[in-house]
């Protein structure tokens, strides 16, 4: 199976441990060390979504179907496949009457209706922060406002959000789209954004939108999620001191790709993204004294641990954690899954990996 979100990514079998001893401990000027960014890795919405699939498998047995990837991470998806999750592109592929989980990125009302038409038992694992954007889009559309949605065409979250107000939403991919943008009423605009964008690029897009359309209004609260912002702030602090930054995350993970860009924009001499530790290349480490390490919001910590072990083999055994924020947010699981092993109601909080 492959997954597509602007990139086609093969789903390799999940790996428990990286191949050790691949990297050599070559001498460099000065000392070798790792600056480990924090926060990193799983956010509350991702944790909730992954736990939702695991709990659905426990509660209903396999197979449990999942529309699209539950989160954008090759390892997570392939691991859940091994446990009995079946990932599909469309609810039309799900057998009638089956259980289906909607991914953390959210879905349009048309997808919900399609699931109902097939008598599917739908479990909505949409991140609550994405749901907030959906509600904003619906409310502004009902008020006959034109919504300028800042986001990446083809991303599942963008498709879901646009599906809540298709007649009232115009997509802007970034600053480069603003000059040619035309709207029906410049005095009746509001902007919203995909939750996983670069904070700096989004604010530049907003600045240009305000220059062109002075009456455009802000959303009632920030749409870019706290976890995306926190991970970008952390890597901004690490980057100026790093000869190399390694971002753990998948190619179709928007927030992981943004972390590479942010690292380079804020002083890292080089930055690369990897899914697994064994993808680190020896030549990346040539002359490198300080390595910055972080991970996207859909990456389990075990993959970061493997990267640190691989780097330790190459002489980077000293690890300094650079902490810019502490996260303790947890979301309740979807209501269908808020029971214990005996079927008794519970709060059903995600966050067990945090």
Short mmCIF file of C-alpha atoms in Angstrom, two decimals:
data_model
loop_
_atom_site.label_atom_id
_atom_site.label_comp_id
_atom_site.label_asym_id
_atom_site.label_seq_id
_atom_site.Cartn_x
_atom_site.Cartn_y
_atom_site.Cartn_z
CA UNK A 1 0.00 0.00 0.00
CA UNK A 2 1.10 3.58 -0.61
CA UNK A 3 -0.17 6.83 0.80
CA UNK A 4 -0.45 10.05 -1.14
CA UNK A 5 -0.59 13.62 0.04
CA UNK A 6 1.48 15.49 -2.50
CA UNK A 7 4.00 12.65 -2.22
CA UNK A 8 3.75 8.89 -2.72
CA UNK A 9 5.25 7.07 0.24
CA UNK A 10 5.68 3.29 0.45
CA UNK A 11 4.53 1.80 3.73
CA UNK A 12 7.51 -0.25 4.88
CA UNK A 13 7.13 -2.89 7.61
CA UNK A 14 7.37 -1.30 11.05
CA UNK A 15 10.81 -1.43 12.63
CA UNK A 16 11.35 -1.98 16.32
CA UNK A 17 15.07 -1.15 16.40
CA UNK A 18 17.34 0.62 13.97
CA UNK A 19 20.33 -1.19 12.48
CA UNK A 20 23.16 -0.26 14.85
CA UNK A 21 26.77 0.50 14.04
CA UNK A 22 26.19 1.88 10.54
CA UNK A 23 27.71 5.26 11.33
CA UNK A 24 31.40 5.79 12.06
CA UNK A 25 32.81 7.96 14.83
CA UNK A 26 34.93 10.33 12.74
CA UNK A 27 36.97 13.12 14.37
CA UNK A 28 35.72 16.71 14.11
CA UNK A 29 36.97 20.05 15.38
CA UNK A 30 35.68 20.56 18.91
CA UNK A 31 33.28 18.30 20.76
CA UNK A 32 30.36 16.29 19.48
CA UNK A 33 26.91 16.71 20.99
CA UNK A 34 23.20 16.57 20.28
CA UNK A 35 20.74 19.38 21.00
CA UNK A 36 17.38 17.66 21.49
CA UNK A 37 14.41 19.97 20.92
CA UNK A 38 11.45 19.89 23.27
CA UNK A 39 8.55 19.81 22.74
CA UNK A 40 8.73 17.26 19.93
CA UNK A 41 6.78 14.24 18.74
CA UNK A 42 3.21 13.27 19.49
CA UNK A 43 0.71 16.02 20.13
CA UNK A 44 -2.57 15.48 21.95
CA UNK A 45 -4.61 15.20 18.76
CA UNK A 46 -2.32 12.58 17.23
CA UNK A 47 -2.19 10.57 20.43
CA UNK A 48 -5.98 10.63 20.65
CA UNK A 49 -6.35 9.43 17.07
CA UNK A 50 -3.83 6.59 17.35
CA UNK A 51 -5.32 5.41 20.64
CA UNK A 52 -8.76 5.57 19.02
CA UNK A 53 -7.75 3.03 16.35
CA UNK A 54 -6.06 0.79 18.92
CA UNK A 55 -9.07 0.90 21.23
CA UNK A 56 -11.49 0.29 18.34
CA UNK A 57 -9.52 -2.85 17.43
CA UNK A 58 -9.71 -4.02 21.06
CA UNK A 59 -13.40 -3.20 21.38
CA UNK A 60 -14.72 -4.37 18.01
CA UNK A 61 -12.07 -6.79 16.76
CA UNK A 62 -10.36 -6.68 13.40
CA UNK A 63 -10.73 -5.43 10.82
CA UNK A 64 -11.36 -1.82 11.71
CA UNK A 65 -11.29 0.41 8.65
CA UNK A 66 -9.63 3.83 8.64
CA UNK A 67 -10.33 6.45 6.00
CA UNK A 68 -6.95 7.78 4.81
CA UNK A 69 -3.99 7.65 7.18
CA UNK A 70 -4.99 8.07 10.79
CA UNK A 71 -1.97 10.40 11.09
CA UNK A 72 0.76 11.21 8.59
CA UNK A 73 3.47 8.81 9.72
CA UNK A 74 4.64 5.72 7.84
CA UNK A 75 5.66 3.82 10.97
CA UNK A 76 2.41 4.46 12.84
CA UNK A 77 0.26 3.46 9.87
CA UNK A 78 2.21 0.29 9.09
CA UNK A 79 2.21 -0.73 12.77
CA UNK A 80 -1.57 -0.34 12.96
CA UNK A 81 -1.90 -2.36 9.75
CA UNK A 82 -0.04 -5.18 11.47
CA UNK A 83 -2.63 -5.04 14.27
CA UNK A 84 -5.61 -5.32 11.91
CA UNK A 85 -6.42 -1.80 10.76
CA UNK A 86 -7.32 -1.50 7.08
CA UNK A 87 -6.62 1.87 5.49
CA UNK A 88 -8.81 2.98 2.59
CA UNK A 89 -9.01 6.09 0.44
CA UNK A 90 -12.80 6.28 0.37
CA UNK A 91 -15.66 5.06 2.54
CA UNK A 92 -17.09 3.40 -0.57
CA UNK A 93 -14.35 0.77 -0.12
CA UNK A 94 -15.59 -0.16 3.36
CA UNK A 95 -17.99 -3.13 3.60
CA UNK A 96 -21.49 -2.17 4.69
CA UNK A 97 -22.08 -2.18 8.42
CA UNK A 98 -18.37 -2.08 9.31
CA UNK A 99 -16.57 0.17 11.73
CA UNK A 100 -14.66 3.06 10.17
CA UNK A 101 -12.45 5.66 11.84
CA UNK A 102 -12.10 9.15 10.39
CA UNK A 103 -8.50 10.38 10.58
CA UNK A 104 -7.13 13.17 12.76
CA UNK A 105 -7.12 15.49 9.73
CA UNK A 106 -10.92 15.60 9.58
CA UNK A 107 -13.48 14.99 6.85
CA UNK A 108 -16.11 16.91 4.95
CA UNK A 109 -19.86 16.52 5.59
CA UNK A 110 -20.05 14.62 2.29
CA UNK A 111 -17.77 11.91 3.71
CA UNK A 112 -19.92 11.65 6.84
CA UNK A 113 -23.02 11.30 4.67
CA UNK A 114 -21.31 8.67 2.53
CA UNK A 115 -20.51 6.61 5.60
CA UNK A 116 -24.11 6.88 6.80
CA UNK A 117 -25.40 5.74 3.39
CA UNK A 118 -23.36 2.54 3.80
CA UNK A 119 -24.60 2.00 7.37
CA UNK A 120 -21.06 2.30 8.67
CA UNK A 121 -20.33 2.71 12.36
CA UNK A 122 -18.24 5.86 12.17
CA UNK A 123 -15.77 6.87 14.86
CA UNK A 124 -14.63 10.46 14.41
CA UNK A 125 -10.97 10.84 15.45
CA UNK A 126 -10.68 14.36 14.00
CA UNK A 127 -8.36 16.49 16.12
CA UNK A 128 -10.52 18.88 18.18
CA UNK A 129 -8.38 21.78 16.95
CA UNK A 130 -9.29 20.88 13.36
CA UNK A 131 -12.94 20.56 14.37
CA UNK A 132 -12.70 24.14 15.68
CA UNK A 133 -11.68 25.33 12.20
CA UNK A 134 -14.56 23.36 10.65
CA UNK A 135 -17.02 25.08 12.97
CA UNK A 136 -15.57 28.48 12.14
CA UNK A 137 -15.92 27.77 8.41
CA UNK A 138 -19.52 26.66 8.83
CA UNK A 139 -20.41 29.72 10.91
CA UNK A 140 -18.81 32.20 8.51
CA UNK A 141 -20.46 30.52 5.52
CA UNK A 142 -23.88 30.81 7.17
CA UNK A 143 -23.17 34.51 7.63
CA UNK A 144 -22.44 34.78 3.87
CA UNK A 145 -18.79 35.63 4.47
CA UNK A 146 -16.10 34.72 1.95
CA UNK A 147 -13.43 32.56 3.60
CA UNK A 148 -9.82 32.77 2.47
CA UNK A 149 -8.34 29.46 3.61
CA UNK A 150 -4.54 29.41 3.87
CA UNK A 151 -3.37 25.87 3.30
CA UNK A 152 -1.85 23.34 0.95
CA UNK A 153 -3.97 22.08 -1.94
CA UNK A 154 -4.57 18.34 -1.72
CA UNK A 155 -3.89 18.07 2.01
CA UNK A 156 -6.62 16.04 3.72
CA UNK A 157 -7.22 18.70 6.35
CA UNK A 158 -7.74 21.36 3.69
CA UNK A 159 -10.14 19.14 1.75
CA UNK A 160 -12.14 18.50 4.91
CA UNK A 161 -12.32 22.17 5.87
CA UNK A 162 -13.28 23.31 2.38
CA UNK A 163 -15.99 20.65 2.36
CA UNK A 164 -17.75 22.47 5.22
CA UNK A 165 -18.15 25.64 3.13
CA UNK A 166 -17.37 24.75 -0.49
CA UNK A 167 -19.26 27.66 -2.05
CA UNK A 168 -17.76 30.26 0.26
CA UNK A 169 -14.09 29.21 0.47
CA UNK A 170 -11.10 30.26 -1.63
CA UNK A 171 -7.81 28.43 -1.10
CA UNK A 172 -4.52 30.31 -0.90
CA UNK A 173 -1.42 28.11 -0.78
CA UNK A 174 0.94 30.81 0.46
CA UNK A 175 2.29 34.33 -0.06
CA UNK A 176 2.89 33.72 -3.75
CA UNK A 177 -0.87 33.33 -4.39
CA UNK A 178 -2.01 36.62 -2.90
CA UNK A 179 -1.20 38.96 -5.78
CA UNK A 180 -3.50 37.15 -8.22
CA UNK A 181 -6.28 36.53 -5.69
CA UNK A 182 -9.72 37.78 -6.65
CA UNK A 183 -12.71 37.79 -4.29
CA UNK A 184 -16.39 38.61 -4.83
CA UNK A 185 -16.57 41.21 -2.03
CA UNK A 186 -13.34 42.65 -0.53
CA UNK A 187 -15.34 44.10 2.38
CA UNK A 188 -16.73 40.73 3.48
CA UNK A 189 -13.65 38.55 4.05
CA UNK A 190 -12.25 36.41 6.84
CA UNK A 191 -9.18 34.19 6.78
CA UNK A 192 -8.70 30.74 8.29
CA UNK A 193 -5.72 28.39 8.06
CA UNK A 194 -4.64 24.79 8.02
CA UNK A 195 -3.47 23.90 11.52
CA UNK A 196 -0.04 22.48 10.59
CA UNK A 197 1.52 25.33 8.60
CA UNK A 198 4.68 27.31 9.18
CA UNK A 199 3.76 30.10 11.56
CA UNK A 200 6.11 32.57 9.87
CA UNK A 201 4.93 31.83 6.33
CA UNK A 202 1.28 31.99 7.37
CA UNK A 203 1.80 35.37 9.02
CA UNK A 204 3.52 36.62 5.86
CA UNK A 205 0.51 35.45 3.83
CA UNK A 206 -1.81 37.24 6.25
CA UNK A 207 0.29 40.42 6.01
CA UNK A 208 -0.06 40.42 2.23
CA UNK A 209 -3.78 39.68 2.45
CA UNK A 210 -4.24 42.68 4.76
CA UNK A 211 -2.33 44.92 2.38
CA UNK A 212 -4.55 43.88 -0.51
CA UNK A 213 -7.82 43.57 1.42
CA UNK A 214 -7.68 45.90 4.46
CA UNK A 215 -11.13 44.81 5.66
CA UNK A 216 -10.22 41.13 5.97
CA UNK A 217 -10.93 39.82 9.48
CA UNK A 218 -8.98 37.41 11.65
CA UNK A 219 -10.40 34.13 12.95
CA UNK A 220 -11.69 34.36 16.53
CA UNK A 221 -8.59 32.48 17.74
CA UNK A 222 -5.34 31.20 16.26
CA UNK A 223 -5.91 28.28 13.86
CA UNK A 224 -2.33 26.97 13.76
CA UNK A 225 -2.26 24.39 16.52
CA UNK A 226 -0.28 24.81 19.72
CA UNK A 227 1.87 21.74 18.95
CA UNK A 228 2.88 22.98 15.51
CA UNK A 229 3.85 26.34 16.97
CA UNK A 230 5.70 24.82 19.93
CA UNK A 231 7.79 22.51 17.75
CA UNK A 232 8.72 25.36 15.44
CA UNK A 233 9.70 27.60 18.37
CA UNK A 234 11.90 24.81 19.79
CA UNK A 235 13.75 24.17 16.53
CA UNK A 236 14.25 27.92 16.05
CA UNK A 237 16.17 27.95 19.33
CA UNK A 238 18.23 24.88 18.37
CA UNK A 239 18.98 25.80 14.75
CA UNK A 240 21.52 28.64 15.17
CA UNK A 241 23.87 26.35 17.13
CA UNK A 242 23.43 23.30 14.88
CA UNK A 243 25.75 22.20 12.09
CA UNK A 244 23.07 19.68 11.16
CA UNK A 245 19.40 19.26 12.09
CA UNK A 246 17.67 15.89 11.77
CA UNK A 247 13.87 15.96 11.74
CA UNK A 248 12.14 12.63 12.31
CA UNK A 249 8.90 12.51 10.34
CA UNK A 250 7.30 11.33 7.11
CA UNK A 251 7.45 13.01 3.72
CA UNK A 252 3.70 13.69 3.63
CA UNK A 253 3.63 15.17 7.15
CA UNK A 254 3.15 18.89 6.65
CA UNK A 255 4.43 19.87 10.07
CA UNK A 256 7.54 17.64 9.75
CA UNK A 257 8.46 19.13 6.38
CA UNK A 258 7.94 22.62 7.84
CA UNK A 259 10.40 21.83 10.66
CA UNK A 260 13.15 21.21 8.09
CA UNK A 261 12.38 24.53 6.43
CA UNK A 262 12.24 26.42 9.73
CA UNK A 263 15.59 24.96 10.83
CA UNK A 264 17.27 26.14 7.63
CA UNK A 265 15.62 29.57 7.81
CA UNK A 266 16.87 30.08 11.38
CA UNK A 267 20.52 29.21 11.05
CA UNK A 268 21.05 25.47 10.74
CA UNK A 269 23.86 24.78 8.28
CA UNK A 270 22.02 21.70 6.98
CA UNK A 271 18.75 19.92 7.75
CA UNK A 272 17.32 16.58 6.68
CA UNK A 273 14.13 14.62 7.32
CA UNK A 274 14.16 10.87 8.02
CA UNK A 275 11.51 8.29 8.82
CA UNK A 276 13.99 5.95 10.48
CA UNK A 277 17.43 6.21 12.07
CA UNK A 278 19.06 4.01 9.44
CA UNK A 279 18.32 6.68 6.83
CA UNK A 280 20.95 8.99 8.35
CA UNK A 281 23.89 9.19 5.94
CA UNK A 282 27.51 9.19 6.99
CA UNK A 283 28.32 12.14 4.75
CA UNK A 284 25.78 14.31 6.59
CA UNK A 285 28.04 14.09 9.65
CA UNK A 286 31.27 15.15 7.95
CA UNK A 287 32.76 17.97 10.02
CA UNK A 288 29.62 18.22 12.17
CA UNK A 289 30.09 19.01 15.83
CA UNK A 290 26.51 19.76 16.92
CA UNK A 291 23.44 17.88 15.70
CA UNK A 292 19.96 19.22 16.41
CA UNK A 293 17.22 16.60 16.65
CA UNK A 294 13.45 17.01 16.67
CA UNK A 295 10.36 15.20 15.41
CA UNK A 296 7.02 16.05 13.89
CA UNK A 297 3.75 15.93 15.81
CA UNK A 298 2.82 12.48 14.46
CA UNK A 299 6.08 10.73 15.40
CA UNK A 300 6.32 8.25 18.31
CA UNK A 301 9.24 8.85 20.65
CA UNK A 302 10.72 5.39 19.99
CA UNK A 303 11.83 6.61 16.55
CA UNK A 304 13.64 9.57 18.10
CA UNK A 305 15.31 7.23 20.59
CA UNK A 306 16.63 5.14 17.69
CA UNK A 307 18.06 8.27 16.06
CA UNK A 308 19.84 9.19 19.30
CA UNK A 309 21.26 5.66 19.58
CA UNK A 310 22.50 5.80 16.00
CA UNK A 311 24.12 9.17 16.59
CA UNK A 312 25.73 7.87 19.79
CA UNK A 313 27.45 5.19 17.70
CA UNK A 314 28.95 8.04 15.66
CA UNK A 315 30.27 9.77 18.78
CA UNK A 316 27.33 12.06 19.55
CA UNK A 317 26.62 10.57 22.96
CA UNK A 318 26.22 13.85 24.81
CA UNK A 319 22.60 14.97 24.62
CA UNK A 320 21.36 18.35 25.85
CA UNK A 321 17.61 18.90 25.82
CA UNK A 322 16.53 22.39 24.76
CA UNK A 323 13.12 23.01 26.33
CA UNK A 324 10.98 25.93 25.19
CA UNK A 325 7.56 24.80 26.49
CA UNK A 326 5.85 22.06 28.48
CA UNK A 327 2.75 20.36 27.09
CA UNK A 328 0.14 18.59 29.20
CA UNK A 329 -2.98 18.91 27.04
CA UNK A 330 -5.07 15.76 26.58
CA UNK A 331 -8.28 15.23 24.62
CA UNK A 332 -11.11 12.81 25.38
CA UNK A 333 -11.43 9.86 23.04
CA UNK A 334 -14.39 9.71 20.62
CA UNK A 335 -17.55 8.99 22.60
CA UNK A 336 -17.92 5.47 21.16
CA UNK A 337 -14.65 4.45 22.81
CA UNK A 338 -15.05 5.93 26.29
CA UNK A 339 -15.48 2.60 28.12
CA UNK A 340 -13.18 0.34 30.09
CA UNK A 341 -12.63 -3.40 29.52
CA UNK A 342 -15.92 -4.14 31.32
CA UNK A 343 -17.90 -1.68 29.22
CA UNK A 344 -18.20 0.88 32.00
CA UNK A 345 -18.06 4.55 31.01
CA UNK A 346 -14.72 6.35 31.50
CA UNK A 347 -13.33 9.77 30.64
CA UNK A 348 -11.35 7.98 27.93
CA UNK A 349 -8.43 10.38 27.75
CA UNK A 350 -5.68 10.03 25.19
CA UNK A 351 -2.17 10.90 26.23
CA UNK A 352 -0.86 7.62 27.62
CA UNK A 353 2.38 8.02 25.62
CA UNK A 354 3.08 11.53 26.87
#
